[in-house]
Amino acid sequence: MALNEEALQALKTELLDELVKEDPSKSQLAERLAEIRSADIGEVLEELIEEDEELSAALTVLDILSTERAANVLGYLPKESQLEVVGELSDSQVLKLLEEMGSDERADLFNRLGEDRREALLRRMAHQEREDLKRLASYEEGTAGAIMTSDYVAIASGMTVSQAMMRVRQTAPDAETVYQLYVLDSDGHLIGTMSLRQLMVARPGALVDDIMIKDVIKIPVDKAQEEVARIVARYDLLALPVVDADGRMVGIVTHDDAMDVAESEATEDIHKGMSIGQLEDGVSRVPLWSLYRKRVFWLVLLVFANLFSGAGIAYFEETIAAQVALVFFLPLLIGSGGNAGAQAATLMVRGMATGDVGVKDWSKMLGRELLVAGSLGLTMAIAVAPIGIFRGGEAVAIIVALSMVTIVLFGSLIGMCLPFVLERFKVDPATASAPLVTTLIDATGVLIYFSIATAILAGV
Amino acid sequence: MALNEEALQALKTELLDELVKEDPSKSQLAERLAEIRSADIGEVLEELIEEDEELSAALTVLDILSTERAANVLGYLPKESQLEVVGELSDSQVLKLLEEMGSDERADLFNRLGEDRREALLRRMAHQEREDLKRLASYEEGTAGAIMTSDYVAIASGMTVSQAMMRVRQTAPDAETVYQLYVLDSDGHLIGTMSLRQLMVARPGALVDDIMIKDVIKIPVDKAQEEVARIVARYDLLALPVVDADGRMVGIVTHDDAMDVAESEATEDIHKGMSIGQLEDGVSRVPLWSLYRKRVFWLVLLVFANLFSGAGIAYFEETIAAQVALVFFLPLLIGSGGNAGAQAATLMVRGMATGDVGVKDWSKMLGRELLVAGSLGLTMAIAVAPIGIFRGGEAVAIIVALSMVTIVLFGSLIGMCLPFVLERFKVDPATASAPLVTTLIDATGVLIYFSIATAILAGV
């Protein structure tokens, strides 16, 4: 059974109680830890490490575990915590841990170490290992190369089924997955793939070249990681092979890593939708200075954008002076337009991210939004009209109701179209965030409201 | 290679060209279709079905494919399109397709058919098949039961490794995954699990009971589907077994279905963040009436909430009359507070959804937000102060700068705390949407701004 929040807290207390004893019984602790999953130990250690004084407790736990298990647990820690742990260990301890980590996690951790530490570690590695690590560590963050592992099962073209099966058994302990196999020619080009399931039901003497699927779904090493997640999800893959520019196989991304990417991409999109830049860690751990920087940019920019709304109000000062009751409805009208517009923008941005909406759907979406936003505007106008009569009489009611329909309709169309426009100019459509859309609509709303008011009041 | 947008369009044109011929060559089409992945055929059919007049072309394509392949392609279609296709087929055609679908997709499609159609189909099924379908179709939408499949490999307790291996070979064609095996006692209780990898390296004569992992990660059938996705992601599982209240195994959820759930949950969260209700389909396909209903509720509610801002303005009419320049800064100040508050709320809601932030982290988050929001408020105050001097002199500048710091700080704290308060009262924290938070802060902002203005102007 997976551990829940309370069980994790109890485990943490239990570990701490044992560890603060004068002479903690390591064998007893080891026995207890053996029953607990690496992901759960990782969670407890993460909390211990965050509370600075308990870092040594976390180190003791890692020390008690076998190197393989410790490497596994380390892989579940957030990157900041990994660095804190590694900072307390000797080079030879770190080397042992690195050796046991998956090649993708190894390269990831290695990349975050200081220059000196990296040099010291590289000097002590075997040639092959060093080259492998350097290669994996060289891919740019956010690309397929940066999240792939080189621990996959490669089958040489020309092998028989039983030879391939032998190879699977030999590689089983090290490979990230043995359930999807890749056939390479003598130059390392990826020429086919097969599942272990296919291999198991094939005739032992058959050639892998005859049973493999030749049309392999693969991805170039420099493609964006969200593309990896999209392809894995779309074709329900266990693993996606990664190839270099010449079609040579360089690694795989497994389904669990693709799922992690999809989650962090969703988080990034959600944050972007509120004009927050990409955080390098969870919100509870990211340094405050970084959190400030990722939030301040658009906030300050939008302060200036909001000046247009103010200028709009100043321009209509006479109209306002003639009917002060109008100001009462200002927040309501521009707020409503902003909300409807932010909804429309969000629907499009997410639709584009999931592949549900494409650029070619623009006109269809425009037609749909016209109908929906028109109905929304009418409903809201009907809701607000009685208050208009109550506060300022019939003329104000008509002004407010008319403005509501127009502002909601305009706001929704601005919100809907902006992501398409951005995409057209190769800007991430997610830049059409709620704050940006709301600010644009605020300014438009002020103009619409007071123009309608001026016209109607002049007519009265 | 996965198909991109252009390749898909070309394929669609090609298929249509062939299909509109007087006498389309079915064998040629069949050959062409054999080279294309089911997911890609599904994508093309989806477009054909959406353009109503091409529904018959889609049906012809399905007819050309083998039943197994057609069932597979059908599984990739959105639910609405599935229903359109099935509406055109005879009962016996539907029965054949249902038989070839995965048990989870079968139950899903069945559940969406009309009462009459369901009865007609059930009458024609074998007893076992009927009971199985009725059971799977009975789980409430959004639960583990509703997304699980019953096509898993069950191993009887007491079997040897070689017997288990035989069982895997036999079940291979039907099971969703053969890579994770589940050991059941004679009453069907789930008592252990092992991977195919473990089985392959075990001694053939060993008992499965001796090599299986007894502490199985599993989930009750009535748990929410997002919990399934969370556990699969957390423990990097290939499949998560689902058990009933007595611990009897009833199905599995595979990694690819868990990934789909995670994606649709992310979409739901993103929409909720903008006060949009849960859509039953993609934004490009959901009926307009439904889209209207899912957007209108909060929009109208917030119209009334916005009245408080209006009332606030009305209350301070005298202050405004004394210094009309103040109105110029109103949209800017409440807009900034709303933006900062929406950011803070979004960071907490997403942190809670991913498990990064727990209720117990409340005080830590409050401390962090105080620092960050204070800095943001100061920065924005410095940005806006010169404009204050320019528009209304020193007094206005002081009022505006002071208000900016206070509103941004208050707004951020409201935004940050609201998700925790909601969670505390068992309301989904995602209800703390950007529009709700912004509206709350608008009203607070008006009060803060004009209170500060009244106080300072009275002192001048």
mmCIF file of N, CA and C in Angstrom, chain B residues 177-247:
data_model
loop_
_atom_site.group_PDB
_atom_site.id
_atom_site.type_symbol
_atom_site.label_atom_id
_atom_site.label_comp_id
_atom_site.label_asym_id
_atom_site.label_seq_id
_atom_site.Cartn_x
_atom_site.Cartn_y
_atom_site.Cartn_z
ATOM 1 N N THR B 177 -1.165 -5.572 -20.327
ATOM 2 C CA THR B 177 0.271 -5.656 -20.115
ATOM 3 C C THR B 177 0.604 -7.034 -19.556
ATOM 4 N N VAL B 178 1.694 -7.607 -20.015
ATOM 5 C CA VAL B 178 2.133 -8.904 -19.473
ATOM 6 C C VAL B 178 3.385 -8.689 -18.635
ATOM 7 N N TYR B 179 3.756 -7.441 -18.447
ATOM 8 C CA TYR B 179 5.032 -7.165 -17.797
ATOM 9 C C TYR B 179 4.917 -7.058 -16.281
ATOM 10 N N GLN B 180 3.714 -6.945 -15.778
ATOM 11 C CA GLN B 180 3.522 -6.967 -14.338
ATOM 12 C C GLN B 180 2.466 -8.028 -14.059
ATOM 13 N N LEU B 181 2.784 -8.951 -13.151
ATOM 14 C CA LEU B 181 1.911 -10.103 -12.906
ATOM 15 C C LEU B 181 1.376 -10.035 -11.490
ATOM 16 N N TYR B 182 0.176 -10.548 -11.292
ATOM 17 C CA TYR B 182 -0.463 -10.437 -9.989
ATOM 18 C C TYR B 182 -0.820 -11.815 -9.459
ATOM 19 N N VAL B 183 -0.420 -12.101 -8.215
ATOM 20 C CA VAL B 183 -0.654 -13.410 -7.613
ATOM 21 C C VAL B 183 -1.909 -13.339 -6.745
ATOM 22 N N LEU B 184 -2.873 -14.205 -7.041
ATOM 23 C CA LEU B 184 -4.143 -14.214 -6.318
ATOM 24 C C LEU B 184 -4.291 -15.530 -5.556
ATOM 25 N N ASP B 185 -4.896 -15.462 -4.363
ATOM 26 C CA ASP B 185 -5.207 -16.711 -3.662
ATOM 27 C C ASP B 185 -6.504 -17.274 -4.235
ATOM 28 N N SER B 186 -6.980 -18.381 -3.652
ATOM 29 C CA SER B 186 -8.111 -19.064 -4.274
ATOM 30 C C SER B 186 -9.399 -18.233 -4.218
ATOM 31 N N ASP B 187 -9.450 -17.244 -3.325
ATOM 32 C CA ASP B 187 -10.634 -16.371 -3.258
ATOM 33 C C ASP B 187 -10.498 -15.108 -4.100
ATOM 34 N N GLY B 188 -9.396 -15.006 -4.819
ATOM 35 C CA GLY B 188 -9.200 -13.839 -5.673
ATOM 36 C C GLY B 188 -8.590 -12.651 -4.952
ATOM 37 N N HIS B 189 -8.123 -12.845 -3.716
ATOM 38 C CA HIS B 189 -7.447 -11.748 -3.028
ATOM 39 C C HIS B 189 -6.065 -11.545 -3.630
ATOM 40 N N LEU B 190 -5.698 -10.281 -3.775
ATOM 41 C CA LEU B 190 -4.372 -9.947 -4.300
ATOM 42 C C LEU B 190 -3.352 -10.124 -3.187
ATOM 43 N N ILE B 191 -2.449 -11.113 -3.332
ATOM 44 C CA ILE B 191 -1.497 -11.361 -2.239
ATOM 45 C C ILE B 191 -0.043 -11.084 -2.632
ATOM 46 N N GLY B 192 0.193 -10.790 -3.894
ATOM 47 C CA GLY B 192 1.574 -10.498 -4.266
ATOM 48 C C GLY B 192 1.669 -10.051 -5.713
ATOM 49 N N THR B 193 2.848 -9.547 -6.066
ATOM 50 C CA THR B 193 3.062 -9.112 -7.451
ATOM 51 C C THR B 193 4.509 -9.380 -7.834
ATOM 52 N N MET B 194 4.754 -9.529 -9.123
ATOM 53 C CA MET B 194 6.146 -9.624 -9.591
ATOM 54 C C MET B 194 6.184 -9.125 -11.023
ATOM 55 N N SER B 195 7.379 -8.665 -11.429
ATOM 56 C CA SER B 195 7.514 -8.217 -12.810
ATOM 57 C C SER B 195 7.928 -9.405 -13.654
ATOM 58 N N LEU B 196 7.653 -9.320 -14.941
ATOM 59 C CA LEU B 196 8.074 -10.374 -15.857
ATOM 60 C C LEU B 196 9.595 -10.510 -15.805
ATOM 61 N N ARG B 197 10.264 -9.407 -15.612
ATOM 62 C CA ARG B 197 11.715 -9.395 -15.516
ATOM 63 C C ARG B 197 12.178 -10.309 -14.368
ATOM 64 N N GLN B 198 11.531 -10.157 -13.201
ATOM 65 C CA GLN B 198 11.873 -11.025 -12.060
ATOM 66 C C GLN B 198 11.615 -12.487 -12.394
ATOM 67 N N LEU B 199 10.480 -12.735 -13.042
ATOM 68 C CA LEU B 199 10.092 -14.112 -13.371
ATOM 69 C C LEU B 199 11.126 -14.735 -14.313
ATOM 70 N N MET B 200 11.615 -13.920 -15.243
ATOM 71 C CA MET B 200 12.534 -14.453 -16.251
ATOM 72 C C MET B 200 13.876 -14.878 -15.664
ATOM 73 N N VAL B 201 14.301 -14.203 -14.601
ATOM 74 C CA VAL B 201 15.608 -14.547 -14.050
ATOM 75 C C VAL B 201 15.489 -15.528 -12.880
ATOM 76 N N ALA B 202 14.233 -15.936 -12.536
ATOM 77 C CA ALA B 202 14.050 -16.858 -11.408
ATOM 78 C C ALA B 202 14.256 -18.304 -11.846
ATOM 79 N N ARG B 203 14.552 -19.175 -10.873
ATOM 80 C CA ARG B 203 14.727 -20.598 -11.141
ATOM 81 C C ARG B 203 13.368 -21.178 -11.534
ATOM 82 N N PRO B 204 13.276 -21.929 -12.659
ATOM 83 C CA PRO B 204 11.980 -22.401 -13.172
ATOM 84 C C PRO B 204 11.166 -23.195 -12.137
ATOM 85 N N GLY B 205 11.839 -23.900 -11.232
ATOM 86 C CA GLY B 205 11.107 -24.722 -10.275
ATOM 87 C C GLY B 205 10.642 -23.969 -9.033
ATOM 88 N N ALA B 206 11.107 -22.739 -8.864
ATOM 89 C CA ALA B 206 10.745 -21.978 -7.653
ATOM 90 C C ALA B 206 9.244 -21.675 -7.642
ATOM 91 N N LEU B 207 8.695 -21.449 -6.436
ATOM 92 C CA LEU B 207 7.285 -21.098 -6.326
ATOM 93 C C LEU B 207 7.125 -19.576 -6.453
ATOM 94 N N VAL B 208 6.069 -19.167 -7.141
ATOM 95 C CA VAL B 208 5.864 -17.723 -7.284
ATOM 96 C C VAL B 208 5.689 -17.061 -5.911
ATOM 97 N N ASP B 209 5.115 -17.796 -4.978
ATOM 98 C CA ASP B 209 4.895 -17.239 -3.640
ATOM 99 C C ASP B 209 6.218 -16.867 -2.960
ATOM 100 N N ASP B 210 7.292 -17.544 -3.353
ATOM 101 C CA ASP B 210 8.573 -17.256 -2.724
ATOM 102 C C ASP B 210 9.302 -16.083 -3.362
ATOM 103 N N ILE B 211 8.994 -15.787 -4.616
ATOM 104 C CA ILE B 211 9.725 -14.677 -5.252
ATOM 105 C C ILE B 211 8.887 -13.411 -5.370
ATOM 106 N N MET B 212 7.560 -13.523 -5.132
ATOM 107 C CA MET B 212 6.707 -12.337 -5.314
ATOM 108 C C MET B 212 6.968 -11.291 -4.222
ATOM 109 N N ILE B 213 6.633 -10.027 -4.529
ATOM 110 C CA ILE B 213 6.678 -8.955 -3.531
ATOM 111 C C ILE B 213 5.319 -8.934 -2.843
ATOM 112 N N LYS B 214 5.328 -9.069 -1.516
ATOM 113 C CA LYS B 214 4.045 -9.224 -0.813
ATOM 114 C C LYS B 214 3.398 -7.879 -0.505
ATOM 115 N N ASP B 215 4.227 -6.851 -0.357
ATOM 116 C CA ASP B 215 3.697 -5.545 -0.006
ATOM 117 C C ASP B 215 3.318 -4.807 -1.290
ATOM 118 N N VAL B 216 2.117 -5.086 -1.805
ATOM 119 C CA VAL B 216 1.716 -4.583 -3.117
ATOM 120 C C VAL B 216 1.137 -3.168 -3.004
ATOM 121 N N ILE B 217 1.561 -2.285 -3.892
ATOM 122 C CA ILE B 217 0.913 -0.974 -3.989
ATOM 123 C C ILE B 217 -0.380 -1.173 -4.762
ATOM 124 N N LYS B 218 -1.516 -0.858 -4.147
ATOM 125 C CA LYS B 218 -2.811 -1.080 -4.788
ATOM 126 C C LYS B 218 -3.748 0.057 -4.427
ATOM 127 N N ILE B 219 -4.916 0.093 -5.077
ATOM 128 C CA ILE B 219 -5.854 1.188 -4.805
ATOM 129 C C ILE B 219 -7.278 0.645 -4.762
ATOM 130 N N PRO B 220 -8.096 1.122 -3.817
ATOM 131 C CA PRO B 220 -9.498 0.677 -3.772
ATOM 132 C C PRO B 220 -10.251 1.168 -5.007
ATOM 133 N N VAL B 221 -11.223 0.379 -5.439
ATOM 134 C CA VAL B 221 -11.917 0.609 -6.708
ATOM 135 C C VAL B 221 -12.691 1.926 -6.727
ATOM 136 N N ASP B 222 -13.071 2.437 -5.560
ATOM 137 C CA ASP B 222 -13.886 3.658 -5.543
ATOM 138 C C ASP B 222 -13.066 4.929 -5.328
ATOM 139 N N LYS B 223 -11.742 4.809 -5.321
ATOM 140 C CA LYS B 223 -10.893 6.000 -5.153
ATOM 141 C C LYS B 223 -10.917 6.861 -6.415
ATOM 142 N N ALA B 224 -10.647 8.149 -6.239
ATOM 143 C CA ALA B 224 -10.668 9.088 -7.366
ATOM 144 C C ALA B 224 -9.544 8.777 -8.353
ATOM 145 N N GLN B 225 -9.823 9.016 -9.635
ATOM 146 C CA GLN B 225 -8.844 8.685 -10.675
ATOM 147 C C GLN B 225 -7.565 9.508 -10.563
ATOM 148 N N GLU B 226 -7.650 10.746 -10.029
ATOM 149 C CA GLU B 226 -6.411 11.524 -9.922
ATOM 150 C C GLU B 226 -5.462 10.898 -8.917
ATOM 151 N N GLU B 227 -6.019 10.182 -7.940
ATOM 152 C CA GLU B 227 -5.189 9.471 -6.975
ATOM 153 C C GLU B 227 -4.432 8.343 -7.692
ATOM 154 N N VAL B 228 -5.086 7.694 -8.629
ATOM 155 C CA VAL B 228 -4.437 6.653 -9.435
ATOM 156 C C VAL B 228 -3.229 7.244 -10.154
ATOM 157 N N ALA B 229 -3.458 8.366 -10.832
ATOM 158 C CA ALA B 229 -2.375 8.997 -11.595
ATOM 159 C C ALA B 229 -1.226 9.374 -10.672
ATOM 160 N N ARG B 230 -1.577 9.872 -9.477
ATOM 161 C CA ARG B 230 -0.540 10.318 -8.554
ATOM 162 C C ARG B 230 0.331 9.143 -8.104
ATOM 163 N N ILE B 231 -0.319 8.008 -7.769
ATOM 164 C CA ILE B 231 0.437 6.844 -7.285
ATOM 165 C C ILE B 231 1.303 6.252 -8.400
ATOM 166 N N VAL B 232 0.740 6.157 -9.608
ATOM 167 C CA VAL B 232 1.505 5.615 -10.731
ATOM 168 C C VAL B 232 2.749 6.471 -10.976
ATOM 169 N N ALA B 233 2.568 7.793 -10.918
ATOM 170 C CA ALA B 233 3.696 8.696 -11.157
ATOM 171 C C ALA B 233 4.710 8.607 -10.025
ATOM 172 N N ARG B 234 4.213 8.543 -8.804
ATOM 173 C CA ARG B 234 5.097 8.578 -7.652
ATOM 174 C C ARG B 234 5.981 7.343 -7.570
ATOM 175 N N TYR B 235 5.395 6.172 -7.824
ATOM 176 C CA TYR B 235 6.163 4.938 -7.692
ATOM 177 C C TYR B 235 6.646 4.390 -9.040
ATOM 178 N N ASP B 236 6.511 5.203 -10.099
ATOM 179 C CA ASP B 236 6.987 4.798 -11.434
ATOM 180 C C ASP B 236 6.446 3.434 -11.839
ATOM 181 N N LEU B 237 5.138 3.219 -11.684
ATOM 182 C CA LEU B 237 4.558 1.900 -11.957
ATOM 183 C C LEU B 237 4.204 1.721 -13.430
ATOM 184 N N LEU B 238 4.252 0.455 -13.865
ATOM 185 C CA LEU B 238 3.757 0.092 -15.190
ATOM 186 C C LEU B 238 2.249 -0.034 -15.149
ATOM 187 N N ALA B 239 1.737 -0.521 -14.019
ATOM 188 C CA ALA B 239 0.297 -0.694 -13.846
ATOM 189 C C ALA B 239 0.006 -0.704 -12.357
ATOM 190 N N LEU B 240 -1.177 -0.221 -11.995
ATOM 191 C CA LEU B 240 -1.585 -0.177 -10.594
ATOM 192 C C LEU B 240 -2.791 -1.100 -10.418
ATOM 193 N N PRO B 241 -2.675 -2.137 -9.538
ATOM 194 C CA PRO B 241 -3.813 -3.035 -9.346
ATOM 195 C C PRO B 241 -4.931 -2.380 -8.536
ATOM 196 N N VAL B 242 -6.159 -2.724 -8.883
ATOM 197 C CA VAL B 242 -7.337 -2.152 -8.238
ATOM 198 C C VAL B 242 -8.058 -3.274 -7.486
ATOM 199 N N VAL B 243 -8.416 -3.022 -6.224
ATOM 200 C CA VAL B 243 -9.057 -4.066 -5.407
ATOM 201 C C VAL B 243 -10.397 -3.580 -4.866
ATOM 202 N N ASP B 244 -11.301 -4.528 -4.564
ATOM 203 C CA ASP B 244 -12.577 -4.142 -3.966
ATOM 204 C C ASP B 244 -12.425 -4.053 -2.447
ATOM 205 N N ALA B 245 -13.537 -3.811 -1.756
ATOM 206 C CA ALA B 245 -13.473 -3.561 -0.319
ATOM 207 C C ALA B 245 -12.909 -4.758 0.457
ATOM 208 N N ASP B 246 -13.015 -5.964 -0.120
ATOM 209 C CA ASP B 246 -12.503 -7.151 0.566
ATOM 210 C C ASP B 246 -11.078 -7.504 0.144
ATOM 211 N N GLY B 247 -10.434 -6.640 -0.631
ATOM 212 C CA GLY B 247 -9.074 -6.911 -1.058
ATOM 213 C C GLY B 247 -8.992 -7.857 -2.249
#
